[in-house]
PDB file of C-alpha atoms in Angstrom:
ATOM      1  CA  VAL A 349      86.139  -1.441 140.179  1.00  0.00           C
ATOM      2  CA  LYS A 350      84.055   1.658 139.716  1.00  0.00           C
ATOM      3  CA  MET A 351      83.201   2.045 136.041  1.00  0.00           C
ATOM      4  CA  ARG A 352      83.897   5.395 134.493  1.00  0.00           C
ATOM      5  CA  ARG A 353      81.183   6.815 132.275  1.00  0.00           C
ATOM      6  CA  ILE A 354      82.630   6.462 128.780  1.00  0.00           C
ATOM      7  CA  ASN A 355      80.964   8.425 126.005  1.00  0.00           C
ATOM      8  CA  LYS A 356      83.869   8.975 123.624  1.00  0.00           C
ATOM      9  CA  LEU A 357      86.050   6.487 121.760  1.00  0.00           C
ATOM     10  CA  ILE A 358      88.917   8.624 120.480  1.00  0.00           C
ATOM     11  CA  VAL A 359      90.994   7.283 117.595  1.00  0.00           C
ATOM     12  CA  HIS A 360      94.680   8.195 117.386  1.00  0.00           C
ATOM     13  CA  CYS A 361      97.716   7.261 115.309  1.00  0.00           C
ATOM     14  CA  SER A 362     101.230   6.762 116.657  1.00  0.00           C
ATOM     15  CA  ALA A 363     102.509   9.322 114.086  1.00  0.00           C
ATOM     16  CA  THR A 364     105.115   6.838 112.901  1.00  0.00           C
ATOM     17  CA  ARG A 365     106.297   5.929 109.416  1.00  0.00           C
ATOM     18  CA  GLU A 366     104.128   3.787 107.168  1.00  0.00           C
ATOM     19  CA  ALA A 367     104.786   0.015 107.559  1.00  0.00           C
ATOM     20  CA  LEU A 368     107.079   0.568 110.573  1.00  0.00           C
ATOM     21  CA  PRO A 369     106.204  -1.890 113.343  1.00  0.00           C
ATOM     22  CA  VAL A 370     105.905  -0.143 116.707  1.00  0.00           C
ATOM     23  CA  SER A 371     105.497  -2.157 119.902  1.00  0.00           C
ATOM     24  CA  LEU A 372     103.407  -1.348 122.952  1.00  0.00           C
ATOM     25  CA  LYS A 373     106.705  -1.291 124.877  1.00  0.00           C
ATOM     26  CA  THR A 374     108.058   1.443 122.563  1.00  0.00           C
ATOM     27  CA  ILE A 375     104.943   3.623 122.852  1.00  0.00           C
ATOM     28  CA  LYS A 376     104.912   3.102 126.622  1.00  0.00           C
ATOM     29  CA  SER A 377     108.552   4.216 126.733  1.00  0.00           C
ATOM     30  CA  TRP A 378     107.694   7.430 124.822  1.00  0.00           C
ATOM     31  CA  HIS A 379     104.905   8.174 127.279  1.00  0.00           C
ATOM     32  CA  VAL A 380     106.624   7.139 130.529  1.00  0.00           C
ATOM     33  CA  ASP A 381     110.275   8.030 129.859  1.00  0.00           C
ATOM     34  CA  GLY A 382     109.624  10.816 127.348  1.00  0.00           C
ATOM     35  CA  ASN A 383     106.556  12.505 128.879  1.00  0.00           C
ATOM     36  CA  GLY A 384     106.927  11.434 132.494  1.00  0.00           C
ATOM     37  CA  TRP A 385     103.489   9.787 132.561  1.00  0.00           C
ATOM     38  CA  ALA A 386     102.598   6.885 134.856  1.00  0.00           C
ATOM     39  CA  ASP A 387     101.850   4.508 131.974  1.00  0.00           C
ATOM     40  CA  VAL A 388     101.114   4.356 128.257  1.00  0.00           C
ATOM     41  CA  GLY A 389      98.467   6.981 127.504  1.00  0.00           C
ATOM     42  CA  TYR A 390      96.200   4.781 125.349  1.00  0.00           C
ATOM     43  CA  HIS A 391      93.791   2.028 126.327  1.00  0.00           C
ATOM     44  CA  TYR A 392      94.280   0.034 123.094  1.00  0.00           C
ATOM     45  CA  ILE A 393      96.908  -0.134 120.363  1.00  0.00           C
ATOM     46  CA  VAL A 394      96.202  -1.703 116.974  1.00  0.00           C
ATOM     47  CA  HIS A 395      99.351  -3.050 115.312  1.00  0.00           C
ATOM     48  CA  LEU A 396     100.169  -3.453 111.596  1.00  0.00           C
ATOM     49  CA  ASP A 397      99.149  -7.131 111.644  1.00  0.00           C
ATOM     50  CA  GLY A 398      95.821  -6.292 113.305  1.00  0.00           C
ATOM     51  CA  LYS A 399      96.889  -7.555 116.725  1.00  0.00           C
ATOM     52  CA  ILE A 400      95.488  -5.454 119.553  1.00  0.00           C
ATOM     53  CA  SER A 401      97.571  -4.640 122.634  1.00  0.00           C
ATOM     54  CA  LYS A 402      95.911  -3.555 125.852  1.00  0.00           C
ATOM     55  CA  GLY A 403      97.360  -0.365 127.284  1.00  0.00           C
ATOM     56  CA  ARG A 404      95.663   1.149 130.321  1.00  0.00           C
ATOM     57  CA  ASP A 405      92.692  -0.638 131.817  1.00  0.00           C
ATOM     58  CA  ASP A 406      89.358   0.872 130.727  1.00  0.00           C
ATOM     59  CA  SER A 407      88.691   1.868 134.349  1.00  0.00           C
ATOM     60  CA  VAL A 408      91.850   4.020 134.410  1.00  0.00           C
ATOM     61  CA  LEU A 409      91.899   7.583 133.093  1.00  0.00           C
ATOM     62  CA  GLY A 410      93.815   7.798 129.809  1.00  0.00           C
ATOM     63  CA  ALA A 411      96.413  10.384 128.835  1.00  0.00           C
ATOM     64  CA  HIS A 412      95.638  10.889 125.165  1.00  0.00           C
ATOM     65  CA  THR A 413      93.320  13.862 124.562  1.00  0.00           C
ATOM     66  CA  LYS A 414      93.752  16.986 126.689  1.00  0.00           C
ATOM     67  CA  GLY A 415      90.478  17.958 128.327  1.00  0.00           C
ATOM     68  CA  HIS A 416      88.683  14.752 127.272  1.00  0.00           C
ATOM     69  CA  ASN A 417      90.357  11.933 129.204  1.00  0.00           C
ATOM     70  CA  THR A 418      87.750  11.636 131.972  1.00  0.00           C
ATOM     71  CA  ASP A 419      84.960  10.252 129.754  1.00  0.00           C
ATOM     72  CA  SER A 420      86.863   8.583 126.917  1.00  0.00           C
ATOM     73  CA  LEU A 421      88.992   5.651 125.833  1.00  0.00           C
ATOM     74  CA  GLY A 422      92.054   6.185 123.628  1.00  0.00           C
ATOM     75  CA  ILE A 423      92.539   3.809 120.716  1.00  0.00           C
ATOM     76  CA  CYS A 424      95.740   4.154 118.691  1.00  0.00           C
ATOM     77  CA  TYR A 425      96.780   2.485 115.452  1.00  0.00           C
ATOM     78  CA  THR A 426     100.475   2.321 114.612  1.00  0.00           C
ATOM     79  CA  GLY A 427     101.361   4.489 111.625  1.00  0.00           C
ATOM     80  CA  GLY A 428      99.809   7.686 110.367  1.00  0.00           C
ATOM     81  CA  MET A 429     102.812   9.176 108.523  1.00  0.00           C
ATOM     82  CA  ASP A 430     104.097   8.691 104.972  1.00  0.00           C
ATOM     83  CA  LYS A 431     107.211   6.617 104.255  1.00  0.00           C
ATOM     84  CA  ASP A 432     109.470   9.693 104.585  1.00  0.00           C
ATOM     85  CA  ASN A 433     107.856  10.542 107.933  1.00  0.00           C
ATOM     86  CA  LYS A 434     107.094  14.053 106.643  1.00  0.00           C
ATOM     87  CA  HIS A 435     103.345  14.097 105.945  1.00  0.00           C
ATOM     88  CA  PRO A 436     100.266  12.693 107.655  1.00  0.00           C
ATOM     89  CA  LYS A 437      98.825   9.736 105.762  1.00  0.00           C
ATOM     90  CA  ASP A 438      96.205   7.080 106.402  1.00  0.00           C
ATOM     91  CA  THR A 439      98.580   4.116 106.559  1.00  0.00           C
ATOM     92  CA  ARG A 440      96.178   1.575 108.081  1.00  0.00           C
ATOM     93  CA  THR A 441      96.703  -1.932 106.758  1.00  0.00           C
ATOM     94  CA  CYS A 442      93.689  -4.087 105.868  1.00  0.00           C
ATOM     95  CA  ALA A 443      94.274  -5.979 109.119  1.00  0.00           C
ATOM     96  CA  GLN A 444      94.334  -2.721 111.103  1.00  0.00           C
ATOM     97  CA  LYS A 445      91.094  -1.553 109.472  1.00  0.00           C
ATOM     98  CA  GLU A 446      89.382  -4.847 110.333  1.00  0.00           C
ATOM     99  CA  SER A 447      90.649  -4.878 113.927  1.00  0.00           C
ATOM    100  CA  LEU A 448      89.861  -1.211 114.486  1.00  0.00           C
ATOM    101  CA  SER A 449      86.258  -1.651 113.286  1.00  0.00           C
ATOM    102  CA  ALA A 450      85.790  -4.793 115.402  1.00  0.00           C
ATOM    103  CA  LEU A 451      87.335  -3.163 118.485  1.00  0.00           C
ATOM    104  CA  LEU A 452      85.252   0.004 118.148  1.00  0.00           C
ATOM    105  CA  LEU A 453      82.061  -2.013 117.676  1.00  0.00           C
ATOM    106  CA  THR A 454      82.888  -4.138 120.738  1.00  0.00           C
ATOM    107  CA  LEU A 455      83.552  -1.014 122.810  1.00  0.00           C
ATOM    108  CA  LYS A 456      80.324   0.585 121.520  1.00  0.00           C
ATOM    109  CA  ASN A 457      78.437  -2.475 122.793  1.00  0.00           C
ATOM    110  CA  LEU A 458      80.117  -2.126 126.208  1.00  0.00           C
ATOM    111  CA  TYR A 459      79.682   1.654 126.384  1.00  0.00           C
ATOM    112  CA  ARG A 460      76.322   2.255 124.706  1.00  0.00           C
ATOM    113  CA  ASP A 461      76.464   6.076 124.914  1.00  0.00           C
ATOM    114  CA  SER A 462      79.853   6.260 123.256  1.00  0.00           C
ATOM    115  CA  VAL A 463      80.574   8.060 119.999  1.00  0.00           C
ATOM    116  CA  VAL A 464      83.677   7.527 117.845  1.00  0.00           C
ATOM    117  CA  HIS A 465      85.849  10.615 117.369  1.00  0.00           C
ATOM    118  CA  SER A 466      89.090  11.489 115.620  1.00  0.00           C
ATOM    119  CA  HIS A 467      91.740  12.977 117.922  1.00  0.00           C
ATOM    120  CA  ASN A 468      91.724  16.045 115.673  1.00  0.00           C
ATOM    121  CA  ASP A 469      88.086  16.741 116.623  1.00  0.00           C
ATOM    122  CA  PHE A 470      89.557  18.039 119.899  1.00  0.00           C
ATOM    123  CA  SER A 471      93.057  19.130 118.957  1.00  0.00           C
ATOM    124  CA  ASN A 472      94.714  21.065 116.143  1.00  0.00           C
ATOM    125  CA  LYS A 473      96.599  18.004 114.864  1.00  0.00           C
ATOM    126  CA  ALA A 474      96.442  15.742 111.825  1.00  0.00           C
ATOM    127  CA  CYS A 475      96.055  12.704 114.110  1.00  0.00           C
ATOM    128  CA  PRO A 476      94.738  10.106 113.267  1.00  0.00           C
ATOM    129  CA  SER A 477      95.467  11.040 109.614  1.00  0.00           C
ATOM    130  CA  PHE A 478      91.976  10.013 108.456  1.00  0.00           C
ATOM    131  CA  ASP A 479      88.396  10.967 109.324  1.00  0.00           C
ATOM    132  CA  ALA A 480      87.567   8.408 112.006  1.00  0.00           C
ATOM    133  CA  THR A 481      84.502  10.414 113.081  1.00  0.00           C
ATOM    134  CA  GLY A 482      82.991  10.117 109.596  1.00  0.00           C
ATOM    135  CA  GLU A 483      84.235   6.638 108.725  1.00  0.00           C
ATOM    136  CA  TYR A 484      82.920   5.125 111.951  1.00  0.00           C
ATOM    137  CA  LYS A 485      79.684   7.130 112.176  1.00  0.00           C
ATOM    138  CA  TRP A 486      77.834   3.838 111.587  1.00  0.00           C
ATOM    139  CA  ILE A 487      79.341   2.548 114.832  1.00  0.00           C
ATOM    140  CA  SER A 488      78.484   5.737 116.727  1.00  0.00           C
ATOM    141  CA  ASP A 489      74.898   5.419 115.452  1.00  0.00           C
ATOM    142  CA  TYR A 490      74.697   1.677 116.073  1.00  0.00           C
ATOM    143  CA  GLU A 491      71.969   0.478 118.427  1.00  0.00           C
ATOM    144  CA  GLU A 492      71.446  -3.183 119.087  1.00  0.00           C
ATOM    145  CA  ASP A 493      67.846  -4.219 118.456  1.00  0.00           C
ATOM    146  CA  CYS A 494      67.667  -7.238 120.765  1.00  0.00           C
TER     147      CYS A 494
END
């Protein structure tokens, strides 16, 4: 498998109501049935309980950030909207925060040139409803010493 050059880890939210469980199957259905895509657009999905589902393989181009899919991986946490589903909100559970940090750090170790970005760095959207670029700058800046 030819490795793509990955230099962006782009964090998304599913734009779903706070505390609402959303399965990989549901997101895949939105992307395949709703958008007509070949597969789920993200490479990873972080669920409310911190469990991580694998979407597309890392070697496969994502469908998550227009103009930036060739050199990035898409990581989505479920949530991102308030309980009334009207306003963007950082709804990450403690488990999601832990898993997201661990996943991003793991991916940073695999793709040393990668930098963590919020989806809204590239698009006029609220997604991911928090400043992932700032919050995970320590991961973007991380360099293993050994």
